Coordinates of C-alpha atoms in Angstrom, one line a residue:
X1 CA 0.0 0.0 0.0
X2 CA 1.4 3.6 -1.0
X3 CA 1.4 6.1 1.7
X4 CA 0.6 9.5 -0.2
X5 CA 1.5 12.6 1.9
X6 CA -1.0 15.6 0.5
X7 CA 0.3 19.1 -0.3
X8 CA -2.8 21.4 -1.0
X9 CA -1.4 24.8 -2.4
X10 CA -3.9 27.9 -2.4
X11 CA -2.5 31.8 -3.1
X12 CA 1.1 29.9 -3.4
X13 CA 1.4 28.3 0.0
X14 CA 1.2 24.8 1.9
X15 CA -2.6 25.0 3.5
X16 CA -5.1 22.3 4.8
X17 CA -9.1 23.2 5.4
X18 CA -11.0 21.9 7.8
X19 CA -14.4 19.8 5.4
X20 CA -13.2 21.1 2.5
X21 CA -14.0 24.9 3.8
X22 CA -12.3 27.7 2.6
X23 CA -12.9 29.8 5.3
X24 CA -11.3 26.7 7.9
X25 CA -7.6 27.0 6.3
X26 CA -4.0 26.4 8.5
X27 CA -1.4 27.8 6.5
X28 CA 1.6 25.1 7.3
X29 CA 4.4 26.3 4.8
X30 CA 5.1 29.3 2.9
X31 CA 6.8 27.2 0.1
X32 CA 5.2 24.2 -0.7
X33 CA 8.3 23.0 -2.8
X34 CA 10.4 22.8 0.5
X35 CA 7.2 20.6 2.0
X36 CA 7.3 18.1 -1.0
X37 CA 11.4 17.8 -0.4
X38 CA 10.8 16.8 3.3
X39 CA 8.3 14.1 2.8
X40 CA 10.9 12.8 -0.3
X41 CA 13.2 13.1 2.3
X42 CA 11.5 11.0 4.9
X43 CA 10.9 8.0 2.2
X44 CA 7.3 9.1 0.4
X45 CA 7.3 7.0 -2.8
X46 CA 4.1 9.3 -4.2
X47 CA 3.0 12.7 -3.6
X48 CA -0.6 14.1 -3.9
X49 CA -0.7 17.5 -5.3
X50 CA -4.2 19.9 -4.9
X51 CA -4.5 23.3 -6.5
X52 CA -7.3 24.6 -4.3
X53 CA -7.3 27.9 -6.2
X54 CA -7.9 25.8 -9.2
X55 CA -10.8 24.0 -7.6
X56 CA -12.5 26.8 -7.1
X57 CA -11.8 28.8 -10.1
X58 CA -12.2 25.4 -12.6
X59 CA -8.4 26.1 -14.5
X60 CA -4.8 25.5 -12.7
X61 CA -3.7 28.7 -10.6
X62 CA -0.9 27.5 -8.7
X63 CA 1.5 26.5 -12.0
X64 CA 4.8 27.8 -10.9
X65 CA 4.5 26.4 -7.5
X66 CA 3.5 22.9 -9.4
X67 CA 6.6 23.1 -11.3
X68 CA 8.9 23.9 -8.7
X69 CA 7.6 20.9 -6.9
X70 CA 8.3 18.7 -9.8
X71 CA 11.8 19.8 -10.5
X72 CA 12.2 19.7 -6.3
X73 CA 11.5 16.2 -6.3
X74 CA 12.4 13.0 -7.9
X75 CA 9.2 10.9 -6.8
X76 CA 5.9 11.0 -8.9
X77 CA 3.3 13.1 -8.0
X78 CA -0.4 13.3 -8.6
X79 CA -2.0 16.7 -9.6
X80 CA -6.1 17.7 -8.7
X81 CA -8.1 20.6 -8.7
X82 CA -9.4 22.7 -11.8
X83 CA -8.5 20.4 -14.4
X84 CA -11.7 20.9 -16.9
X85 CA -10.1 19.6 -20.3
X86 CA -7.8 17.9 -22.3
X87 CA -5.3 20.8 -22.9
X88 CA -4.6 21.6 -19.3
X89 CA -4.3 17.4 -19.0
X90 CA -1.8 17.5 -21.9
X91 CA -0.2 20.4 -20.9
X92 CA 0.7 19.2 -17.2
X93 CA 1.4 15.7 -18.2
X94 CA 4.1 17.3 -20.2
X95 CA 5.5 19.1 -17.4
X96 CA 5.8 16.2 -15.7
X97 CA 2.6 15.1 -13.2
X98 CA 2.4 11.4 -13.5
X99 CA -1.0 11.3 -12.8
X100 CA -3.8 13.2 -13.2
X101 CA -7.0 13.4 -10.9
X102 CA -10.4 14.7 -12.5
X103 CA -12.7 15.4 -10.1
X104 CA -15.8 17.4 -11.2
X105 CA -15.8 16.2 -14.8
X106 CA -16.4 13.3 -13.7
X107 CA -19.9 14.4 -12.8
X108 CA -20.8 17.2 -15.2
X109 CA -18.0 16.2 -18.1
X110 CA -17.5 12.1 -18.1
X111 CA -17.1 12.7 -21.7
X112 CA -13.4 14.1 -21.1
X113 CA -12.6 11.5 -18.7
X114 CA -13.0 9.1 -21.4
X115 CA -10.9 10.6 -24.0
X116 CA -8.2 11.6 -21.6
X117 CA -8.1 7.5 -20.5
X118 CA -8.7 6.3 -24.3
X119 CA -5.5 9.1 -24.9
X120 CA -3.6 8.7 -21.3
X121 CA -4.1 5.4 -20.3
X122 CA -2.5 5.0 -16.9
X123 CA -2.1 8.8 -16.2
X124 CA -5.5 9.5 -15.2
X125 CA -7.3 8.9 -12.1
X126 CA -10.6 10.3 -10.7
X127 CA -11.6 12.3 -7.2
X128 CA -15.0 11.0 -5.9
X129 CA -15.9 12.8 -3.1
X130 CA -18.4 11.6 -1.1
X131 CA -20.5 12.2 1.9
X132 CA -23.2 10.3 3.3
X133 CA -22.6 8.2 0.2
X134 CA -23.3 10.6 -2.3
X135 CA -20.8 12.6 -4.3
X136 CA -20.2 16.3 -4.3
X137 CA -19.0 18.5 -7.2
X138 CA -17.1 22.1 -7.0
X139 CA -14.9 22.3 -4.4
X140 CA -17.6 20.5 -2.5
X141 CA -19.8 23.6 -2.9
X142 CA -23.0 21.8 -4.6
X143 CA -24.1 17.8 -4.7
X144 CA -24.4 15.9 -8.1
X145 CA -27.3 13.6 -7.1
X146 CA -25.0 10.7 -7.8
X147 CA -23.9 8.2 -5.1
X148 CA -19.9 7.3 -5.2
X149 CA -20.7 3.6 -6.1
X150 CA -22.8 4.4 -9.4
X151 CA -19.9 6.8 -10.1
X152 CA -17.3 5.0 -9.2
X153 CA -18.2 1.8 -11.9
X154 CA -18.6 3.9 -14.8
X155 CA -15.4 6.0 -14.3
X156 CA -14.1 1.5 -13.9
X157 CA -16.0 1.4 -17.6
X158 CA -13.7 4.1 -19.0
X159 CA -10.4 2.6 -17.6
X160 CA -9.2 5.4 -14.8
X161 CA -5.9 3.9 -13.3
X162 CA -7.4 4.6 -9.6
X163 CA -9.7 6.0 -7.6
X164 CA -9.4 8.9 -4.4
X165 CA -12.6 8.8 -2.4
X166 CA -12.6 11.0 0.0
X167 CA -15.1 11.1 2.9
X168 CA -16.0 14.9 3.5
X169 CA -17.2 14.5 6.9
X170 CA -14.2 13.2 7.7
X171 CA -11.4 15.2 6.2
X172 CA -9.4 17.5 7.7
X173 CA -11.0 16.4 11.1
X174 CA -8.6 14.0 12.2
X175 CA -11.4 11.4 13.2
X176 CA -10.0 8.3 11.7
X177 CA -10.6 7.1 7.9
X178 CA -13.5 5.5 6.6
X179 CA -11.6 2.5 5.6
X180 CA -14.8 0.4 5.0
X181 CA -16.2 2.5 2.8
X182 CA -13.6 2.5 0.7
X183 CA -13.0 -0.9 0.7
X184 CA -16.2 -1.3 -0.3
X185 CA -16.6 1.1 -3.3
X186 CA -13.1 -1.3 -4.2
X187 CA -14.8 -4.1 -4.2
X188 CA -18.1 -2.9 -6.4
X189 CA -15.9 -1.2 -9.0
X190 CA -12.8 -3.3 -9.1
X191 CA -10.6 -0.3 -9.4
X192 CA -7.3 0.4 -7.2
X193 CA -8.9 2.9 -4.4
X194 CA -6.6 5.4 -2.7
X195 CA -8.3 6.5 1.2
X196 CA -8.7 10.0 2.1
X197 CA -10.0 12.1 4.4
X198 CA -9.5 12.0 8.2
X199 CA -6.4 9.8 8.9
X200 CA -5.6 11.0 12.9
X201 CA -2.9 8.0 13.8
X202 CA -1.1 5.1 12.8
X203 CA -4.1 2.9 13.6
X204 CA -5.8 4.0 10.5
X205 CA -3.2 3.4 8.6
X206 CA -2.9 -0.1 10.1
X207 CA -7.1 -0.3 9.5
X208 CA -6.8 1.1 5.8
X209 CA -3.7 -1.6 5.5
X210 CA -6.6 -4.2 6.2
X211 CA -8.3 -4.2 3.3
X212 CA -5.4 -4.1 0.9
X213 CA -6.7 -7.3 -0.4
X214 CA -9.9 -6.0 -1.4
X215 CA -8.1 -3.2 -3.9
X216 CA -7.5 -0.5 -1.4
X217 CA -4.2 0.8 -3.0
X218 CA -3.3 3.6 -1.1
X219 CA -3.8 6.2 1.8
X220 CA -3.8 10.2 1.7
X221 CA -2.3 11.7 4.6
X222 CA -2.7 15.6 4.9
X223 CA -3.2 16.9 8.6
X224 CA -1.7 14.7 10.7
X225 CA 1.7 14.5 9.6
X226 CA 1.3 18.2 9.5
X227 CA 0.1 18.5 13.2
X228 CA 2.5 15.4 14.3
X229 CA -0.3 13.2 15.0
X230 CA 1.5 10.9 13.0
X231 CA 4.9 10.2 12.2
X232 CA 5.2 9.6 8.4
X233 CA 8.5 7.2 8.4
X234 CA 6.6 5.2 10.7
X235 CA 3.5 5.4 8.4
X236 CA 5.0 4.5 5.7
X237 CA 6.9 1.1 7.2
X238 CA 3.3 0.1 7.9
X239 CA 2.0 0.6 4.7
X240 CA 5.0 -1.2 3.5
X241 CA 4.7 -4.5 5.8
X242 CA 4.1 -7.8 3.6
X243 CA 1.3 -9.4 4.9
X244 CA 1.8 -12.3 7.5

């Protein structure tokens, strides 16, 4: 299981909200570059990159800091928020993001999902963010009126690499992961899932590692290796552990 430590970059710096809300942000680095070096540092295999300006404004707002990162590090990284079409896909695949996450066109675009896996195949993964079981669009501003697991087996149907769900109620809260959720949306889509939202200790990481079996692939980690809650070398020898 990859361990994926989360930068989320908004006006240029190393932030996390609290659900999502942009009026609940921590500012924990000036320079988000210097962030992504420390977690290479401390063993990460994967980054997971969010441009929360871009999220909100539906195009990429953060590029410069995006770039820095990627000539910073020498691990892949995985790039969401704002992307709306194939030339910002195309154009950040050729700077150098290995993957790709589309989040709201899923919902309102599926159309470019499927020509970005039919063009990308491997690069491009989809964001289903989810609470209560039903997904939410726009920065999590507005719902779609589709639940994750419909969503989640079509965007299988048009060959994503993987799937981020993220539990909203649970992000940024640091009140453990929703690991059976996700293992769950695994199973009825048959997709590698990557966990996030609302890992508060190695225990979830040891509850998330659980259902590796079932096609959970991966774990986001934003807050808590921010805070200290948890230590991410020993996250990362967790995720790491064979199975007995």
């Amino acid at each position: 299981m990859i361990i994926y430590p989360a930068i989320d970059i908004r006006g240029g710096r190393c932030v996390r909200l609290t659900e999502g809300r942009f009026d609940a942000e921590t500012v924990f680095a000036d320079d988000p570059a210097e962030m992504a070096a420390k977690w290479a540092a401390c063993g990460a295999e994967w980054l997971h990159l969010v441009d929360l300006d871009g999220a909100l404004a539906g195009e990429g707002k953060n590029l410069p800091v995006i770039e820095r990162i990627l000539k910073t590090v020498k691990i892949p990284v995985e790039l969401g928020g704002g992307i709306r079409n194939l030339q910002a896909v195309e154009k950040l695949l050729e700077l150098g993001v290995e993957r790709l996450i589309l989040g709201s066109a899923a919902v309102k675009n599926p159309e470019l999902v499927k020509e970005a896996c039919a063009k990308y195949p491997g690069h491009i993964a989809v964001g289903i963010d989810a609470k209560n079981g039903d997904v939410a669009i726009e920065g999590w501003g507005e719902g779609s009126g589709v639940t994750a697991t419909e969503l989640a087996k079509r965007m299988a149907d048009y060959g994503v690499a993987t799937i981020i769900f993220t539990d909203i109620s649970r992000d940024g809260m640091l009140s453990g992961v929703n690991a059976e959720a996700t293992a769950a949306l695994a199973r009825a889509c048959g997709v590698p899932i990557i966990a996030s939202g609302g890992v508060a200790s190695l225990d979830d990481i040891r509850n998330v590692k659980k259902y590796e079996k079932d096609g959970v692939a991966g774990c986001i980690i934003g807050k808590a290796i921010y805070t200290g809650a948890v230590n991410l070398p020993d996250a990362l020898k967790i995720a790491a552990a064979k199975e007995e």
